[in-house]
Short mmCIF file of C-alpha atoms in Angstrom, two decimals:
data_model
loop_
_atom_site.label_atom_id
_atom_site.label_comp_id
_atom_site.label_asym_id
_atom_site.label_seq_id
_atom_site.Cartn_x
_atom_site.Cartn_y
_atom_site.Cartn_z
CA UNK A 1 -16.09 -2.35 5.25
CA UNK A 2 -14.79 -5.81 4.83
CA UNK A 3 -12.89 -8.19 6.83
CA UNK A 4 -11.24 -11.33 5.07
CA UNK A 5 -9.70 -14.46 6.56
CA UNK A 6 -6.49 -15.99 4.67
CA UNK A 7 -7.04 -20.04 5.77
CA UNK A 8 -4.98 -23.06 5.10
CA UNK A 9 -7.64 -25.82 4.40
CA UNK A 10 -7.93 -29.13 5.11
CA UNK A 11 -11.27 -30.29 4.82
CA UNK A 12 -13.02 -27.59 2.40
CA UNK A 13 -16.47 -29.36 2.29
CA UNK A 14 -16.58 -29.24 5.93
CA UNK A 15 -15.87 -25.24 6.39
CA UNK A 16 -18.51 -24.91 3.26
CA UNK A 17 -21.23 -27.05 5.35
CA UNK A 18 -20.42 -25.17 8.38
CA UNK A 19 -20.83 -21.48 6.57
CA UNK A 20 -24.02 -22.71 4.54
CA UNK A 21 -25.72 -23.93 7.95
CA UNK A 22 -25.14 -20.98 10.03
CA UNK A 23 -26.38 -18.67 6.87
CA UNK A 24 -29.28 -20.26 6.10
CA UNK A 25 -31.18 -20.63 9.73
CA UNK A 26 -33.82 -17.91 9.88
CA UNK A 27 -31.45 -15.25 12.07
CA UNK A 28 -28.25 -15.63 9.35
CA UNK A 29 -30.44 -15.18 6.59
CA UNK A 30 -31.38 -11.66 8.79
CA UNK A 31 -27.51 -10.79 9.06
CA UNK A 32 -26.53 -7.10 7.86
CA UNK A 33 -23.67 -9.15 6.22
CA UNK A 34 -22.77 -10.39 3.12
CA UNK A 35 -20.46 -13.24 3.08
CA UNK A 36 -18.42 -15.62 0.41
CA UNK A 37 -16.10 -18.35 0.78
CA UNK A 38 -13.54 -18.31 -2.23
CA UNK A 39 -10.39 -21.11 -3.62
CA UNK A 40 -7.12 -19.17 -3.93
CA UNK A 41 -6.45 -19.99 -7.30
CA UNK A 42 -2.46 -18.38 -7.11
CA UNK A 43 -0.64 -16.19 -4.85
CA UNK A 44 -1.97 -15.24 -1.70
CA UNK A 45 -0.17 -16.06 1.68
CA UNK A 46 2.34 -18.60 1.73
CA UNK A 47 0.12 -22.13 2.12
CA UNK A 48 -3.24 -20.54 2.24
CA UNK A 49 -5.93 -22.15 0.04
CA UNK A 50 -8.80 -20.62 0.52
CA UNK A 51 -10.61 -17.05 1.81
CA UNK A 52 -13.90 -15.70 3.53
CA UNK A 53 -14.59 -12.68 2.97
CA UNK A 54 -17.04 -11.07 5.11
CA UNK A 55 -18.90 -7.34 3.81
CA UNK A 56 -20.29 -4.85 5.20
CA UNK A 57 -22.66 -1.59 4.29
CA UNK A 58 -21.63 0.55 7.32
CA UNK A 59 -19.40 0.11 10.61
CA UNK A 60 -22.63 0.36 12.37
CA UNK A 61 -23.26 -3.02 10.36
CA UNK A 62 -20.30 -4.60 11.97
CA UNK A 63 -21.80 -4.49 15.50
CA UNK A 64 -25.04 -5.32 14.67
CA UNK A 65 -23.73 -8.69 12.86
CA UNK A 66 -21.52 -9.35 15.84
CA UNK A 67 -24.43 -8.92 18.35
CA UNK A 68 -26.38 -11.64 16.11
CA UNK A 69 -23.61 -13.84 15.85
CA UNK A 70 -22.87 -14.09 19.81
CA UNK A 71 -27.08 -14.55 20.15
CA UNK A 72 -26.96 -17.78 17.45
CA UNK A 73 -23.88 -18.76 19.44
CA UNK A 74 -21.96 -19.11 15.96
CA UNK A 75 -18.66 -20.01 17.81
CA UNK A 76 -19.99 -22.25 19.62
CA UNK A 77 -21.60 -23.86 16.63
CA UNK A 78 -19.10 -24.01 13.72
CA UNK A 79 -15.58 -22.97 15.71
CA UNK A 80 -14.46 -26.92 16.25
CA UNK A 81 -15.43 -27.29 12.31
CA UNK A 82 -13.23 -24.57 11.55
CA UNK A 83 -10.15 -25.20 14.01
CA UNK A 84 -10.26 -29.42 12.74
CA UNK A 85 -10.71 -28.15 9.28
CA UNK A 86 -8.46 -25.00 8.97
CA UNK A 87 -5.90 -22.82 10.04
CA UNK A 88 -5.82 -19.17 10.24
CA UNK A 89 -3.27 -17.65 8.51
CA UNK A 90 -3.75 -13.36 8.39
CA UNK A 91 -7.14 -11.67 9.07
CA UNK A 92 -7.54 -8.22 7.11
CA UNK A 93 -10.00 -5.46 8.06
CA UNK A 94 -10.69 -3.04 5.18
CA UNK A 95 -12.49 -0.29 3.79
CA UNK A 96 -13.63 0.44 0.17
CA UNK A 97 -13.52 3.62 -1.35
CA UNK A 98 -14.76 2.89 -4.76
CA UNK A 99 -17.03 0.76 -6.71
CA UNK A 100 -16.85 0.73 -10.44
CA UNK A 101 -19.59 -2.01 -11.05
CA UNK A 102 -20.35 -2.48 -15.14
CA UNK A 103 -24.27 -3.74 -14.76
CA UNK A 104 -24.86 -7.71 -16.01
CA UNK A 105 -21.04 -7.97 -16.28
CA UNK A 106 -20.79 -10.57 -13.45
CA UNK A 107 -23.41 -12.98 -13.53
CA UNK A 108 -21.41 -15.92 -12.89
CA UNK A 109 -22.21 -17.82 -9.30
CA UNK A 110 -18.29 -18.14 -9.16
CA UNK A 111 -16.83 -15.60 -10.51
CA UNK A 112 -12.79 -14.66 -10.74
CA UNK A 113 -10.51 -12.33 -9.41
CA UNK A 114 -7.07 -11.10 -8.69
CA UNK A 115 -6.20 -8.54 -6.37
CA UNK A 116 -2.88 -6.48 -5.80
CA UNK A 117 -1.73 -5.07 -2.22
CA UNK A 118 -0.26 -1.70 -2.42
CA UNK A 119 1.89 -0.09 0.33
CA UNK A 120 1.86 3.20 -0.62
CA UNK A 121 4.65 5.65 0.50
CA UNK A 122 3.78 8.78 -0.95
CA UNK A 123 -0.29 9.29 -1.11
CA UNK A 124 -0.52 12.71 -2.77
CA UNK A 125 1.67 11.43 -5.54
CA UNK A 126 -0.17 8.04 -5.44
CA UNK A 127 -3.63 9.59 -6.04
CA UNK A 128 -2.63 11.97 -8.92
CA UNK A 129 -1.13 9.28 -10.90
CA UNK A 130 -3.91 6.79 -9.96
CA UNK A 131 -6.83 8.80 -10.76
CA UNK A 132 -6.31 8.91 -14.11
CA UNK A 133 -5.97 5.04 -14.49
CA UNK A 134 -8.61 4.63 -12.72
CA UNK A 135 -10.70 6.55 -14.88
CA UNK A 136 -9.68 4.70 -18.21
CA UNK A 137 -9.94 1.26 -16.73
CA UNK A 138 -13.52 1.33 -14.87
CA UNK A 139 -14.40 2.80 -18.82
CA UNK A 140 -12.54 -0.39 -19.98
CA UNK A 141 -12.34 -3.47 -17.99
CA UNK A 142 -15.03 -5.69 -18.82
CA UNK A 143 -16.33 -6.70 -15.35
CA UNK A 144 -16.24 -5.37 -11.68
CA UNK A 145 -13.18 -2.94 -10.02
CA UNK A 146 -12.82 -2.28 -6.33
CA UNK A 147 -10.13 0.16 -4.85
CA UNK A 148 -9.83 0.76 -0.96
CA UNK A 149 -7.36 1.15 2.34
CA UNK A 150 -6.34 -1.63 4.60
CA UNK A 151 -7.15 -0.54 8.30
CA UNK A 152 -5.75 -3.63 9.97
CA UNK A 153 -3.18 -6.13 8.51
CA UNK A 154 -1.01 -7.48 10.93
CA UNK A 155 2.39 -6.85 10.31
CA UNK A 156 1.85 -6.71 6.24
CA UNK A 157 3.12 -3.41 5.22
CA UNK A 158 -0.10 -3.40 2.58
CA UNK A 159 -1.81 0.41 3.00
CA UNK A 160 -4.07 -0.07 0.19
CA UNK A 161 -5.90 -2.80 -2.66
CA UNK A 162 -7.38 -2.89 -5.82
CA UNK A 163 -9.56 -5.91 -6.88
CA UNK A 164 -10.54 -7.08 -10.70
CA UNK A 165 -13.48 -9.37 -11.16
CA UNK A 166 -14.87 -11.03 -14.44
CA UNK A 167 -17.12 -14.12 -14.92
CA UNK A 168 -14.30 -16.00 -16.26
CA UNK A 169 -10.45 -16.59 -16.20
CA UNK A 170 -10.40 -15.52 -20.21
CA UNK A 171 -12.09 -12.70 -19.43
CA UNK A 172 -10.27 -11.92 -16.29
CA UNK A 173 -6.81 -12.04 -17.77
CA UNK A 174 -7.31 -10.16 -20.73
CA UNK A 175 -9.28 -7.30 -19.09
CA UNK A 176 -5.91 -7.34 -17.09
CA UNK A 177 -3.25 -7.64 -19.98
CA UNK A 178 -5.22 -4.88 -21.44
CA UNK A 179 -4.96 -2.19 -19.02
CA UNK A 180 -1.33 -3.12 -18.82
CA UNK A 181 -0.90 -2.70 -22.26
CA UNK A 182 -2.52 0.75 -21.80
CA UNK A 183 -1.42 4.63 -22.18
CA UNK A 184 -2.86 4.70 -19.10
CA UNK A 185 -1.15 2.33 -17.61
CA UNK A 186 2.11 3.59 -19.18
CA UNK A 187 1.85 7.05 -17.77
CA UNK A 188 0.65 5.57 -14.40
CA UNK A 189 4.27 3.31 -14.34
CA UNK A 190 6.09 6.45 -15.12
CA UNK A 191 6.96 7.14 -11.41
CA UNK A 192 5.13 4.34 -9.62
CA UNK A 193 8.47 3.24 -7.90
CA UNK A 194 8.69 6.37 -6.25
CA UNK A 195 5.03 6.11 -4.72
CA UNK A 196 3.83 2.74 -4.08
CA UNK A 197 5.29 -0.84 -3.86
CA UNK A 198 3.44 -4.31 -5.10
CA UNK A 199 3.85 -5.92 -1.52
CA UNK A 200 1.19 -9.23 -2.46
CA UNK A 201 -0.61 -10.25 -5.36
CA UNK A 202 -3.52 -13.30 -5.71
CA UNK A 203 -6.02 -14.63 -8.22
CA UNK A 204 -9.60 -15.56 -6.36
CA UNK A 205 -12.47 -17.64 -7.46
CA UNK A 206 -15.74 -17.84 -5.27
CA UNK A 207 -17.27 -20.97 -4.50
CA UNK A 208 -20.22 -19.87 -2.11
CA UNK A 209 -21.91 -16.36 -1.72
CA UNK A 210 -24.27 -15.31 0.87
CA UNK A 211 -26.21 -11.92 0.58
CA UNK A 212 -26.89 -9.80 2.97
CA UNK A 213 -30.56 -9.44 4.54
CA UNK A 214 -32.54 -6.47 2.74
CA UNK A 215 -35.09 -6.17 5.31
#
């Protein structure tokens, strides 16, 4: 599970100080979290500029980070940073459903990536033309692919995402061009019209990551 905030940032170096000081006192660095703080490089919500993007290994997770935030008093702490240094623009809750990670692809400490919202009309058609492209790019791409279903989202029509990361913009955007360029791809587009919609489309790159506790 995941929840992401969409921000409009004034004052980036203050919402990085603020993240880096709650997550590195002895009880963040315990957090069943894992959280990252990433520049919209394009797209995204109109006048956002940055994202956090908060992760999580179970629901269960959820509550027990939220029952260590309230005990370290983290709004307390770092909510005046963030309300003089940002604005909220959307917060999404998530889910993934699969992982296709390619091992010692990304190494980078700020990796790339560009994500596509899908409001999908029609799921049993959506899944039978998606498997199969799903299968030939996790083979393919040449980095990290995420695919999952928006539980919350405001009023964004957005039902479900898909999220390409590389170590690099090169790497990135041809991974991308070249599952466009694909059969795959091809046969995929056939009928997509009739099945899904590309409601919001961004390009990510992270500038701080903090893992979650393994203890």
């Amino acid at each position: 599970y995941g929840l992401s905030y969409i921000l409009k940032v004034s004052d980036p170096a203050a919402i990085a100080g603020a993240m880096t000081e709650v997550r590195t006192t002895d009880l963040g660095k315990d957090s069943p979290s894992s959280v990252s703080l990433g520049q919209l490089v394009a797209g995204g919500e109109e006048g956002a500029t940055h994202t956090i993007g908060v992760f999580y290994r179970s629901a269960e997770n959820i509550d027990k980070a939220n029952a260590m935030n309230e005990a370290m008093k983290v709004g307390e702490k770092v909510g005046p940073i963030f309300q003089a240094a940002s604005e909220r623009l959307q917060v999404v809750l998530w889910m993934m459903t699969r992982n296709s990670l390619n091992e010692d692809a990304v190494t980078s400490d700020n990796p790339v990536s560009m994500g596509y919202l899908l409001e999908v009309t029609d799921q049993a058609a959506f899944m039978n033309a998606f498997d199969p492209l799903w299968d030939s790019v996790t083979k393919s791409f040449p980095g990290n692919v995420a695919f999952g279903t928006v539980l919350a989202n405001g009023s964004s029509s957005g039902t479900h995402w898909i999220s390409f990361s590389a170590n690099n913009m090169e790497t990135l955007l041809n991974g991308v061009q070249a599952m466009q360029n694909s059969p795959a791809m091809a046969a995929y587009m056939a009928n997509a019209s009739s099945f899904r919609t590309v409601v919001g489309e961004s390009v990510n790159r992270r500038l701080l990551s903090f893992p979650e506790s393994t203890q």
